[in-house]
GROMACS .gro file of C-alpha atoms in nm:
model
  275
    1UNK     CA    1  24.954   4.606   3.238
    2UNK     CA    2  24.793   4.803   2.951
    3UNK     CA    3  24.518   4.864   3.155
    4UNK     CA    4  24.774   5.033   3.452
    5UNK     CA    5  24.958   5.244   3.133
    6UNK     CA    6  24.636   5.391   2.980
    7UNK     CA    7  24.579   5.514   3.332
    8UNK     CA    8  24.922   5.670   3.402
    9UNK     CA    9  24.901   5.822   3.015
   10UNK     CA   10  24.501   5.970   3.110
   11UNK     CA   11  24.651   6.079   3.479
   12UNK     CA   12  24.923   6.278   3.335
   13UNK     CA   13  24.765   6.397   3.047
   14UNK     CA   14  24.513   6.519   3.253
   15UNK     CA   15  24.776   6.700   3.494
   16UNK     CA   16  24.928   6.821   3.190
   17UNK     CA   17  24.583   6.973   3.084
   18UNK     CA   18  24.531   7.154   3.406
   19UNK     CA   19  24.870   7.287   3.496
   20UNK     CA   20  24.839   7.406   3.058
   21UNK     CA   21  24.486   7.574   3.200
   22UNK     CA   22  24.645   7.739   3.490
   23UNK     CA   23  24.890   7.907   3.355
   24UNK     CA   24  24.680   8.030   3.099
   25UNK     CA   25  24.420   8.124   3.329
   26UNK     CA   26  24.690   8.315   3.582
   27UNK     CA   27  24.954   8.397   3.316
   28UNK     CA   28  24.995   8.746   3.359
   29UNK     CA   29  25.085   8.679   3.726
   30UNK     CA   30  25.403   8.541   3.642
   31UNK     CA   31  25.470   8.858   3.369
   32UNK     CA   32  25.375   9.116   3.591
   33UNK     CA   33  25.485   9.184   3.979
   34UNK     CA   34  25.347   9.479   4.059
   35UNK     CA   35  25.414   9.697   4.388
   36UNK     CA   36  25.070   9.893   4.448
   37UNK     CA   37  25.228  10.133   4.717
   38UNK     CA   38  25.211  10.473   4.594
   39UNK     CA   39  25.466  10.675   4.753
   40UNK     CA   40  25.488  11.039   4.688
   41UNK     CA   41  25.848  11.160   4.545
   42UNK     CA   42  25.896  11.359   4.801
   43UNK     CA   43  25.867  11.068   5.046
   44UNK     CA   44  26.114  10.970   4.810
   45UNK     CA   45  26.390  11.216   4.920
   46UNK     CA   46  26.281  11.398   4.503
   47UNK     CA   47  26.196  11.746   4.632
   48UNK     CA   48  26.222  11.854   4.226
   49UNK     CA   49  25.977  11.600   4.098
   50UNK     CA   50  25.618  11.627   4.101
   51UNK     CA   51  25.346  11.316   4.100
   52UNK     CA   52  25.118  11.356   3.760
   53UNK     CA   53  24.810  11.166   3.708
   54UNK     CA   54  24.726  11.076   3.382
   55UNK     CA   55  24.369  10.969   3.306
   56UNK     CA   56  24.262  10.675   3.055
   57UNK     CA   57  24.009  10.685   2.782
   58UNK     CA   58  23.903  10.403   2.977
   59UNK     CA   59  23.858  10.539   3.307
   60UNK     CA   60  24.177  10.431   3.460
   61UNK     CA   61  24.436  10.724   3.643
   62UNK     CA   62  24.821  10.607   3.598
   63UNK     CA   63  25.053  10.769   3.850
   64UNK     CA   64  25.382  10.920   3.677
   65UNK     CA   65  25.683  11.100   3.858
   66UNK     CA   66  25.799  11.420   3.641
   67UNK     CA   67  26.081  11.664   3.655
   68UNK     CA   68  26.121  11.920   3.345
   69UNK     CA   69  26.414  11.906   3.188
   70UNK     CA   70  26.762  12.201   3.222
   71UNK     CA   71  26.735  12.443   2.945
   72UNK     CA   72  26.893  12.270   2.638
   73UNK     CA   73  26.874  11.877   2.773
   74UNK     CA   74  26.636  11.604   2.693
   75UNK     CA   75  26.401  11.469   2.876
   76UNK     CA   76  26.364  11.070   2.956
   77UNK     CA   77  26.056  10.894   2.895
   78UNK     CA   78  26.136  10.588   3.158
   79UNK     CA   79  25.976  10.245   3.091
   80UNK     CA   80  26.036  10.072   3.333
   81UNK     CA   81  26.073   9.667   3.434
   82UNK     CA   82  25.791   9.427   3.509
   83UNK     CA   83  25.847   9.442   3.905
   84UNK     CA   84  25.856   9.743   4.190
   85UNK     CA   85  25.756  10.059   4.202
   86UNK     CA   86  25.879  10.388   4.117
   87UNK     CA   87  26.041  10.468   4.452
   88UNK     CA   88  26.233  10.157   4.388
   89UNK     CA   89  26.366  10.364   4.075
   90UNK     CA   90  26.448  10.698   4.255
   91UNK     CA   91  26.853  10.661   4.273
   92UNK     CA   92  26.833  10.670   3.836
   93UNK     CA   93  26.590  10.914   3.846
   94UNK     CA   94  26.844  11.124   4.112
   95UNK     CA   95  27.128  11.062   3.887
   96UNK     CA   96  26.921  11.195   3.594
   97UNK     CA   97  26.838  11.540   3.697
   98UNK     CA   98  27.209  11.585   3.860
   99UNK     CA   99  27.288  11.603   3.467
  100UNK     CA  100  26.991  11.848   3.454
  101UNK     CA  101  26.795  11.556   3.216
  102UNK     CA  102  26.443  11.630   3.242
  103UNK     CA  103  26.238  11.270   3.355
  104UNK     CA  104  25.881  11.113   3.313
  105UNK     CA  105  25.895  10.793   3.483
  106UNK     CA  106  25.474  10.617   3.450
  107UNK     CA  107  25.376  10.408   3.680
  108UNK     CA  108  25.226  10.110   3.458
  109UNK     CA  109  24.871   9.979   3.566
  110UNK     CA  110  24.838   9.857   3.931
  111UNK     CA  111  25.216   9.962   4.012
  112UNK     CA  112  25.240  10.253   4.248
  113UNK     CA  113  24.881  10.358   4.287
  114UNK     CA  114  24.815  10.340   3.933
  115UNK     CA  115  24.439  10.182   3.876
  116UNK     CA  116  24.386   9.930   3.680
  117UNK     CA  117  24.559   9.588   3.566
  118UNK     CA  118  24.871   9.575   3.358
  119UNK     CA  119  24.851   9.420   2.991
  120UNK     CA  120  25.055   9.459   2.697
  121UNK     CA  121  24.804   9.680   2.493
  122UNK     CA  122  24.713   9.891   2.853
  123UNK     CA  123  25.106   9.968   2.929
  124UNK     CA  124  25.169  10.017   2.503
  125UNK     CA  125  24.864  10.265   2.537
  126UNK     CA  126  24.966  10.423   2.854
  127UNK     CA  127  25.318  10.480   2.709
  128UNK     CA  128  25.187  10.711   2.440
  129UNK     CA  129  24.959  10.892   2.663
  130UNK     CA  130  25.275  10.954   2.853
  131UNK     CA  131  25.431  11.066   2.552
  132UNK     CA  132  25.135  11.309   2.431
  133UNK     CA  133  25.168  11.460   2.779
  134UNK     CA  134  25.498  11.537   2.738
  135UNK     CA  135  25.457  11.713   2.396
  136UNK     CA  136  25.148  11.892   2.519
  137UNK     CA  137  25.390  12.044   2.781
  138UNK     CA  138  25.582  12.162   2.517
  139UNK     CA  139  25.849  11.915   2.523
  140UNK     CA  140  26.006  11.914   2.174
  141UNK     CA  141  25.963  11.542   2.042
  142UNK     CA  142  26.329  11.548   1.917
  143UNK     CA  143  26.463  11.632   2.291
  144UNK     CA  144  26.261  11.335   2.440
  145UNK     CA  145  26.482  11.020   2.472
  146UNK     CA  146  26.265  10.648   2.595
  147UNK     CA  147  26.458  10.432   2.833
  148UNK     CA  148  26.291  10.111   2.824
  149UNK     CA  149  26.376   9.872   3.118
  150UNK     CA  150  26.363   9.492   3.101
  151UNK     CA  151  25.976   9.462   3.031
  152UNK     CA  152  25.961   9.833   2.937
  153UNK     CA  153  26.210   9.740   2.631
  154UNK     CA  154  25.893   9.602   2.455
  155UNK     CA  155  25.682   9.925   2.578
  156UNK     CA  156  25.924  10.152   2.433
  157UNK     CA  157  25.992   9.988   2.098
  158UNK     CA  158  25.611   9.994   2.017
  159UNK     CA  159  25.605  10.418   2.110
  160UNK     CA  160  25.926  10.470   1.926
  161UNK     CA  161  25.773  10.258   1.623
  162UNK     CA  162  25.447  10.540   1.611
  163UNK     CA  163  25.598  10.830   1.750
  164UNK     CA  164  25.874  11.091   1.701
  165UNK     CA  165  26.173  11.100   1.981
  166UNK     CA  166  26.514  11.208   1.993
  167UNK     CA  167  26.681  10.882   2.095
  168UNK     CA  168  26.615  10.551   2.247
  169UNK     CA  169  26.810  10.334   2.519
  170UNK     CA  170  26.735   9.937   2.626
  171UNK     CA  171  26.827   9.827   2.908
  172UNK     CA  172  26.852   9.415   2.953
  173UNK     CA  173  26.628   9.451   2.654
  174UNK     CA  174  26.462   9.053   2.471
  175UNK     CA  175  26.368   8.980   2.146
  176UNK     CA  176  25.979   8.849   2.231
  177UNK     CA  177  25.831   8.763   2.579
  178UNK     CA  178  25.732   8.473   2.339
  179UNK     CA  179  26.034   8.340   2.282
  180UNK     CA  180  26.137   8.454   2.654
  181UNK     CA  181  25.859   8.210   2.778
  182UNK     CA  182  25.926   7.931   2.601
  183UNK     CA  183  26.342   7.929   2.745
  184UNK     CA  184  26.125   7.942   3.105
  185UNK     CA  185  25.836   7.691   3.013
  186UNK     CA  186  25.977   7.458   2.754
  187UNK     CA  187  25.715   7.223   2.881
  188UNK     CA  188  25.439   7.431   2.795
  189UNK     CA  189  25.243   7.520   2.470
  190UNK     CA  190  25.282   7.907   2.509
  191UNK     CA  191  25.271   8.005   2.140
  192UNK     CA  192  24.909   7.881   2.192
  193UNK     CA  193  24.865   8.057   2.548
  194UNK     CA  194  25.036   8.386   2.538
  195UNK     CA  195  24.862   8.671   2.516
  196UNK     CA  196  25.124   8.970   2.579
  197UNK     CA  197  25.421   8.901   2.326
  198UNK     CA  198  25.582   9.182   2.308
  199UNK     CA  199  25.731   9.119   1.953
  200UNK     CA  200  25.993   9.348   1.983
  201UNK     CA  201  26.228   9.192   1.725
  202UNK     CA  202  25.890   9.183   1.494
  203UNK     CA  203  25.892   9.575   1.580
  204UNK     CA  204  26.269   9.693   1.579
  205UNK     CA  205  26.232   9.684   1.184
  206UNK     CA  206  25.930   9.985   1.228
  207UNK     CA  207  26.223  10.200   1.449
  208UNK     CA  208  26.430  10.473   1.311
  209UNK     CA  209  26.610  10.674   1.568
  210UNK     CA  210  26.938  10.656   1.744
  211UNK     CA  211  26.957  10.329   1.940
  212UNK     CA  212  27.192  10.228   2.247
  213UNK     CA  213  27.180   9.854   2.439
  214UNK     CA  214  27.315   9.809   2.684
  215UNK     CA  215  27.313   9.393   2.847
  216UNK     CA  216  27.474   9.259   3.133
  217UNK     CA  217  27.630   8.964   2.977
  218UNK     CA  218  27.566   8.719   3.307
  219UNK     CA  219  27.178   8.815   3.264
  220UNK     CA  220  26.996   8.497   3.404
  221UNK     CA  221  26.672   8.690   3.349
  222UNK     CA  222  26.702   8.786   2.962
  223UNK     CA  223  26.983   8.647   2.803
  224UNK     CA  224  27.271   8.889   2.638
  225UNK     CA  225  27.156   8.741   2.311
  226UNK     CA  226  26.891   8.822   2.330
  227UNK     CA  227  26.998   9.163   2.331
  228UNK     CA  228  27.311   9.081   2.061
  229UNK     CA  229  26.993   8.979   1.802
  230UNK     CA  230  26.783   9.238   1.882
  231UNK     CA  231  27.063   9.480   1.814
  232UNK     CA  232  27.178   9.295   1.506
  233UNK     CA  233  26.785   9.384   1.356
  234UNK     CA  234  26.773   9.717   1.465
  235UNK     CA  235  26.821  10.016   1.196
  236UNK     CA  236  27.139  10.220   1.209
  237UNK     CA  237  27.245  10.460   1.436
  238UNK     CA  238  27.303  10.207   1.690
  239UNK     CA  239  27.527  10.130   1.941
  240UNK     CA  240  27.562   9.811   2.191
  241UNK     CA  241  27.759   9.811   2.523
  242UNK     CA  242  27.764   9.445   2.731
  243UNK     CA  243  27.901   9.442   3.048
  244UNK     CA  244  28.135   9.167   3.143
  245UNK     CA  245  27.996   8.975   3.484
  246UNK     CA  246  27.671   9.171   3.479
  247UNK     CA  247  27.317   9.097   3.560
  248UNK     CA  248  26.990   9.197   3.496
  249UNK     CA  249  26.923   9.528   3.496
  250UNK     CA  250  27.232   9.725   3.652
  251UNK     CA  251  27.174  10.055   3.792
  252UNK     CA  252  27.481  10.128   3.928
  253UNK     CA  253  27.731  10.420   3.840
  254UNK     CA  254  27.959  10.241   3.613
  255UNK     CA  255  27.609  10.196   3.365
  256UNK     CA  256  27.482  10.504   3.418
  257UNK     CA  257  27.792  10.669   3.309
  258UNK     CA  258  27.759  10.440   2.989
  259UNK     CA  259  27.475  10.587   2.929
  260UNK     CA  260  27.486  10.917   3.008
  261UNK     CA  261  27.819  10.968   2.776
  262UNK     CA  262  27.553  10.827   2.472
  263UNK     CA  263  27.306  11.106   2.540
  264UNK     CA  264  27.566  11.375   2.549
  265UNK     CA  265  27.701  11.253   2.206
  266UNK     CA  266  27.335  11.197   2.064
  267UNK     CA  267  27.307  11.606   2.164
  268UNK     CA  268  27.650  11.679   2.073
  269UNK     CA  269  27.595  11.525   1.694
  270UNK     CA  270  27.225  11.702   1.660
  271UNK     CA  271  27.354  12.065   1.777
  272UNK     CA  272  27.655  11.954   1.503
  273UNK     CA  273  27.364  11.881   1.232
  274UNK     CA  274  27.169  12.173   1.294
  275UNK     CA  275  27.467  12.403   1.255
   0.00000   0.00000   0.00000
């Protein structure tokens, strides 16, 4: 009998070992889902926005959709989630520009004919090469507003922390990929496996600009508390909305609007403070 439990402990612990090994051998696949279909906008019904490539100092060429801002409107700086492709994003982006908001919307590594494979320090590095386009086009830092998405909560967090912008929205936004992984994979060891954390409630400290959540509060993806803590840590201005009954992610017109009505009182209050 001891002999047949040593040999179910070995056999599992040895299961245990591999399936451990697998996951940290193919981890990023279950982070990242990208779409590597590069469409051009104007496939994309966008006949105002224009396909920029930006090149890597490590050889890599991220695709990025692009539409200047109105005369006196921001511009967004989109982030977004860790699955489709930028054509899956063009009903936002449409609602956007109908407001005459200018948009940058990258493409991160191996999404949507970008080169390259996605990782935490790539997209975080991508992100501010986005950014330093935008401000080489003369886009006043204080008119650009990041919109990070799901995954692209952490990316945005990380270029708000090191660079100057006018505002910052999270959508659906989590407080580490960490902790995210170990609600998913209680089974598994990740603080030891991980290697993209995305700290962002390590981060939100480092951020000092005007702040808006919004957190569908039936989120079976990232929990609203998630959201609620990461808020809670975050510096003043700040502002939460959670919407009763929703999901992950909702890009509807309802959340839009939410949104939308933010960035016209961000502008309203800085045209105030500058008079």
């Amino acid at each position: 009998m001891l002999l047949v439990f040593k040999v179910v402990v070995a056999t599992a612990a040895a299961a245990y070992a591999v399936a451990a090994g697998v996951m940290y051998i193919a981890q990023r696949q279950f982070i990242y889902f990208p779409d590597p279909a590069r469409t051009s906008p104007s496939a994309a019904d966008l006949p105002d926005v224009s396909e920029r490539i930006l090149s890597t100092p490590d050889g890599e060429r991220i695709v990025a959709w692009y539409a200047p801002a109105k005369p006196g409107q921001p511009t967004i700086l989109y982030f977004h989630g860790n699955g489709g492709a930028l054509e899956l994003r063009r009903e936002t982006i449409r609602r956007y520009l109908d407001r005459g908001r200018g948009m940058f919307m990258m493409a991160y590594r191996g999404y949507s004919g970008s080169t390259g494979s996605p990782s935490e320090a790539a997209n975080v590095a991508d992100a501010k090469l986005a950014y330093d386009s935008l401000v080489a086009d003369g886009v006043n830092p204080e008119d650009i507003i990041l919109y990070g998405e799901s995954l692209g909560s952490g990316v945005a967090i990380q270029v708000a922390r090191e660079k100057r912008v006018g505002g910052m929205v999270l959508d659906s936004p989590y407080t580490s990929i960490l902790e995210l992984a170990s609600q998913h994979y209680p089974w598994l060891p990740v603080a030891w496996l991980l290697k993209d954390r995305y700290d962002s409630i390590g981060y939100i400290a480092g951020v000092h600009v005007p702040l808006f959540i919004l957190h569908g509060e039936a989120d079976n993806v990232v929990p609203v508390e998630m959201g609620k803590r990461l808020f809670a840590a975050a510096n003043e201005p700040k502002e939460i909305r959670t919407i009763p009954g929703g999901g992950h992610v909702i890009h509807d017109g309802p959340t839009f609007a939410l949104v939308d009505d933010w960035i016209t009182r961000l502008r309203a209050s800085r045209l105030h403070s500058a008079n």
